[in-house]
GROMACS .gro file of C-alpha atoms in nm:
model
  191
    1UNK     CA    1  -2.384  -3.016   1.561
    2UNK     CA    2  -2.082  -3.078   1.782
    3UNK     CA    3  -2.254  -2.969   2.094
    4UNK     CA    4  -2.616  -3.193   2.025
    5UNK     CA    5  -2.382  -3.504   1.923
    6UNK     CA    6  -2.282  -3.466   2.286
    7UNK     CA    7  -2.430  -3.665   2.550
    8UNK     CA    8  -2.627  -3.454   2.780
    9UNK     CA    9  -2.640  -3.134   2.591
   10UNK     CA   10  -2.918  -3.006   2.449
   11UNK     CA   11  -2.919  -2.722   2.218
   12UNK     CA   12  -3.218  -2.527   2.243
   13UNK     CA   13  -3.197  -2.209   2.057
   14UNK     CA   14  -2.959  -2.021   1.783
   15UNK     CA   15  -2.970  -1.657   1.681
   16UNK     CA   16  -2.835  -1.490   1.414
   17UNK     CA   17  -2.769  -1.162   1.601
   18UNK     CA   18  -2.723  -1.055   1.938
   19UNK     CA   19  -3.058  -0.861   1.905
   20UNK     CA   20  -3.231  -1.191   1.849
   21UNK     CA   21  -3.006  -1.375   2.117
   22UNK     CA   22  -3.110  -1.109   2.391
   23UNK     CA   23  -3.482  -1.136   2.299
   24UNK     CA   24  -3.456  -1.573   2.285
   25UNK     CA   25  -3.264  -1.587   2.627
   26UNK     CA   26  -3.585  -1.494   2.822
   27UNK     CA   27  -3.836  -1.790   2.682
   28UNK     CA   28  -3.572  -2.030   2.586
   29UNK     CA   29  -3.380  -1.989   2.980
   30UNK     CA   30  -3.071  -2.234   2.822
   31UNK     CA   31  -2.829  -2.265   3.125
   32UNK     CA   32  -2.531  -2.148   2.913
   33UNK     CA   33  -2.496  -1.923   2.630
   34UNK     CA   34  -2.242  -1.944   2.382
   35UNK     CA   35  -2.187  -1.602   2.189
   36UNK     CA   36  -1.964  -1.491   1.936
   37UNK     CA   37  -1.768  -1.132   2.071
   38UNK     CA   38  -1.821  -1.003   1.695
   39UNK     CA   39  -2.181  -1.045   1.581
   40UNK     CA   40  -2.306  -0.802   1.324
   41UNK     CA   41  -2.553  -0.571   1.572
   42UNK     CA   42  -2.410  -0.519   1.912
   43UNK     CA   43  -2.090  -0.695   2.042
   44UNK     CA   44  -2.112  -1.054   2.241
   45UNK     CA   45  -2.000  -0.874   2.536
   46UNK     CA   46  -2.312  -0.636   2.564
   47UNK     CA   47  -2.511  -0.967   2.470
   48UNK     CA   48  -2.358  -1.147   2.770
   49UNK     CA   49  -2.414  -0.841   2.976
   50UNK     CA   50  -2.817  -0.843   2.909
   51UNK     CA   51  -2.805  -1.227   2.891
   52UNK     CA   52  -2.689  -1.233   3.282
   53UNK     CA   53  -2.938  -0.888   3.350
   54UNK     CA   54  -3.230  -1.061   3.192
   55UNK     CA   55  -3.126  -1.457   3.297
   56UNK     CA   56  -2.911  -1.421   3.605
   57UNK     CA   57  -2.857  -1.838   3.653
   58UNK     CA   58  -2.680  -1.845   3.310
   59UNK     CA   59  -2.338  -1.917   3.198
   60UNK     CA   60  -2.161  -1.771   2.964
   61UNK     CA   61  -1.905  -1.875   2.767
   62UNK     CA   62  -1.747  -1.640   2.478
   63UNK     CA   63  -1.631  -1.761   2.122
   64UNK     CA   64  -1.335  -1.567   1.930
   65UNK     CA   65  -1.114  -1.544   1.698
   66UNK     CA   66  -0.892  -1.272   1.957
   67UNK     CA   67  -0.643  -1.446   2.193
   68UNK     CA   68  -0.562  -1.069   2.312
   69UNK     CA   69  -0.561  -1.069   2.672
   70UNK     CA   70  -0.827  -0.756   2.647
   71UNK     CA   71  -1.076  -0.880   2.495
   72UNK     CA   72  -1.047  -1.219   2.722
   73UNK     CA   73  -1.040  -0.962   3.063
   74UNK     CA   74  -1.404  -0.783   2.922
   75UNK     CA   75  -1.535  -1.099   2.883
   76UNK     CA   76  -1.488  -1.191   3.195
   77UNK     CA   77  -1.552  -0.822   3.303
   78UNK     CA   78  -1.887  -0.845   3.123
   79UNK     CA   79  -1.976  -1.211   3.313
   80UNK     CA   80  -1.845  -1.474   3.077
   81UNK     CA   81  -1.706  -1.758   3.281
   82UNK     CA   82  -1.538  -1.883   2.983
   83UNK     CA   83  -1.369  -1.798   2.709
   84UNK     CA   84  -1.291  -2.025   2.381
   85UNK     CA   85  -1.068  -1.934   2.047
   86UNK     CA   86  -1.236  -2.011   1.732
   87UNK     CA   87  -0.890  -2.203   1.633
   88UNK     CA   88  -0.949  -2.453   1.952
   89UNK     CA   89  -1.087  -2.773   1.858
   90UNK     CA   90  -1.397  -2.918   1.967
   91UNK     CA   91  -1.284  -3.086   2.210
   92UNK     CA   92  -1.197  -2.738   2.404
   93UNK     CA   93  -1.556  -2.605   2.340
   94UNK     CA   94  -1.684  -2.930   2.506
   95UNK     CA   95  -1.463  -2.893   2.770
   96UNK     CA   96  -1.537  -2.536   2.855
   97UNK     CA   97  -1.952  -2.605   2.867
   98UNK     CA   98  -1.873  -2.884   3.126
   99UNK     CA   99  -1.649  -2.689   3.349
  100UNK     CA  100  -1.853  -2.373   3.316
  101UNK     CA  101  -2.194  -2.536   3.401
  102UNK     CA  102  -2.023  -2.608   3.753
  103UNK     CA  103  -1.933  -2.278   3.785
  104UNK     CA  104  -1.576  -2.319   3.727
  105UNK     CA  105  -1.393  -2.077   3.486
  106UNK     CA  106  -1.233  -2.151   3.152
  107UNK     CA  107  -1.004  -2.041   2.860
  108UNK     CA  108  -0.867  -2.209   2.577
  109UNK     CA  109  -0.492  -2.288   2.551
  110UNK     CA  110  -0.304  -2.102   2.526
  111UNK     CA  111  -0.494  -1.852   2.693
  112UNK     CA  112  -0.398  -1.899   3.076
  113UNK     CA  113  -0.512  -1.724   3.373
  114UNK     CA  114  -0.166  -1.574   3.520
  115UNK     CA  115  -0.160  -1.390   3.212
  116UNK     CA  116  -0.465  -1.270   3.255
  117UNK     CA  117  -0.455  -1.127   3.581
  118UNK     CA  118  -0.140  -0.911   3.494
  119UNK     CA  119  -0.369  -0.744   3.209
  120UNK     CA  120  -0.571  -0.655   3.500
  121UNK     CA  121  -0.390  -0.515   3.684
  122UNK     CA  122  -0.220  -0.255   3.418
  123UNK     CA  123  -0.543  -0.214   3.273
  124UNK     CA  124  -0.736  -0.146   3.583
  125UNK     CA  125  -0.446   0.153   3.622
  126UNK     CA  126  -0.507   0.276   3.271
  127UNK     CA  127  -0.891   0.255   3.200
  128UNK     CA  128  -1.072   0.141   3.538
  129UNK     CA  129  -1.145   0.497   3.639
  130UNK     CA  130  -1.457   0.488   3.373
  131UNK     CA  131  -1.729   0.462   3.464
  132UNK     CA  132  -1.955   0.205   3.289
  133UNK     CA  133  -2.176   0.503   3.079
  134UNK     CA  134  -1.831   0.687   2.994
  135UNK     CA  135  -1.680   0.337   2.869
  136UNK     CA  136  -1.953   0.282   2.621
  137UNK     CA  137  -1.944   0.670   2.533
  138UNK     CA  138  -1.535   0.585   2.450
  139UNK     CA  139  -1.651   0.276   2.254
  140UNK     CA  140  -1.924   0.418   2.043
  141UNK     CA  141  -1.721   0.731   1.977
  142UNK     CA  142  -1.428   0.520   1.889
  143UNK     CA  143  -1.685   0.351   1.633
  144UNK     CA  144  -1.702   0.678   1.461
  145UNK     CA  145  -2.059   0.758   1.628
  146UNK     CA  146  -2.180   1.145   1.660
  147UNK     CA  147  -2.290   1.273   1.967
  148UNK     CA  148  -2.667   1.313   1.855
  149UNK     CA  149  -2.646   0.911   1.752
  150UNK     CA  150  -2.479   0.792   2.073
  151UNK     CA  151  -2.756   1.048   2.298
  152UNK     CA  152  -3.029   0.842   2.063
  153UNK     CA  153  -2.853   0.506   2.141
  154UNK     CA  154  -2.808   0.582   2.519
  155UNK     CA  155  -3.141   0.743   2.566
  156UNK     CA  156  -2.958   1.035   2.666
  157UNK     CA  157  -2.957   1.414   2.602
  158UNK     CA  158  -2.666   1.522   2.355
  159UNK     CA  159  -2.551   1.717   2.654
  160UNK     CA  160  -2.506   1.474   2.843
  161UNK     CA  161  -2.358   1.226   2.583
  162UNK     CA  162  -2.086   1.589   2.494
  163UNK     CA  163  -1.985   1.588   2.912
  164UNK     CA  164  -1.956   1.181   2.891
  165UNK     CA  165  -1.691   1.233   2.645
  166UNK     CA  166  -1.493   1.544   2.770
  167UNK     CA  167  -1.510   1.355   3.104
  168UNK     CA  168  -1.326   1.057   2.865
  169UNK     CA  169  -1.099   1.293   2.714
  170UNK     CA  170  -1.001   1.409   3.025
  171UNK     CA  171  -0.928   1.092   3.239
  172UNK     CA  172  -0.769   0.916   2.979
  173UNK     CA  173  -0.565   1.224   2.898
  174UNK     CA  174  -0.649   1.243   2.581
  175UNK     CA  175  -0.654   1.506   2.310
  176UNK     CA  176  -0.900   1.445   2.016
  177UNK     CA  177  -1.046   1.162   1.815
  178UNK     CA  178  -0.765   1.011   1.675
  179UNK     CA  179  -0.617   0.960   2.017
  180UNK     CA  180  -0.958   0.853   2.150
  181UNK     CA  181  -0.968   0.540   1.875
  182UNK     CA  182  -0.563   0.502   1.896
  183UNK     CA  183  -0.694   0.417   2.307
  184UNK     CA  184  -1.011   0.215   2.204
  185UNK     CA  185  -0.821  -0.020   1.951
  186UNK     CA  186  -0.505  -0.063   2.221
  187UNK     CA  187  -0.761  -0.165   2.505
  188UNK     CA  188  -1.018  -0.378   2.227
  189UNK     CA  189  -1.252  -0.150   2.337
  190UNK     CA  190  -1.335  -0.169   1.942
  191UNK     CA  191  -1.198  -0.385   1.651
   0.00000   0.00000   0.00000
């Protein structure tokens, strides 16, 4: 409602789920995509992630309840250009959709960019040696996944999937499970 009573905006789809929000992206084409981070399927970051594969002109902008400086860097990391807390007002949401449709980035106070970019830079020390398949190995793992489900997920072999996550264990310098979601819940790899 806030968005429509705006002049200029036009809101041409919802979704539910990110399943449905992946599937609408391709015949609706909206020019920016607002998504949720938590959505009861897959996470708004894999959304935005297929949104941009699938739609590559669109802009997204992520909605959240988590100010934490890692979820805001995989947003970004996944192709949001902006990023707005759920405790913002209105006014902030409104704000973000008219900076992001000219390309320019934007977070919600008190979120701020310098901040940002020093999360980066530890957290590109830490965790950037993953690759992409071995980060969502570490975050389905961390979900309490098996092997055999992530291999079905991933349209992989179990094998594979089993050398994905020693490769984790490994890099990471990690031990076992525990320490595996200890990592995933520090980095908001998973809630």
């Amino acid at each position: 409602m806030l968005l429509e009573a705006e002049a200029g905006f036009e809101v041409v789809g919802e979704a539910g789920n990110g399943v449905d929000a992946v599937e609408a992206i391709a015949h609706l084409q909206p020019d920016i995509l607002i998504i949720d981070v938590v959505l009861p399927d897959i996470n708004g970051m894999e959304v935005a992630r297929e949104a941009i594969q699938r739609l590559p002109g669109v802009k997204v902008v992520m909605l959240s309840m988590y100010d934490n400086a890692a979820y805001v860097q995989q947003a970004f990391e996944a192709g949001a250009v902006g990023y707005v807390l759920k405790s913002s007002t209105g006014a902030h949401l409104i704000q973000a959709v008219h900076k992001v449709i000219t390309g320019k980035p934007y977070l919600s106070p008190p979120l701020n960019f310098e901040a940002l970019e020093e999360y980066a830079q530890y957290s590109h020390r830490t965790n950037g040696q993953l690759t992409e398949r071995e980060r969502q190995v570490l975050q389905m793992a961390a979900q309490g996944m098996g092997n055999p489900e992530i291999a079905r997920r991933l349209s992989l072999s179990v094998r594979t999937v089993e050398m994905h996550r020693a490769h984790v264990l490994k890099k990471l310098n990690l031990k076992n499970q525990t320490e595996l979601v200890r990592y995933a819940l520090a980095h908001a790899l998973v809630e």
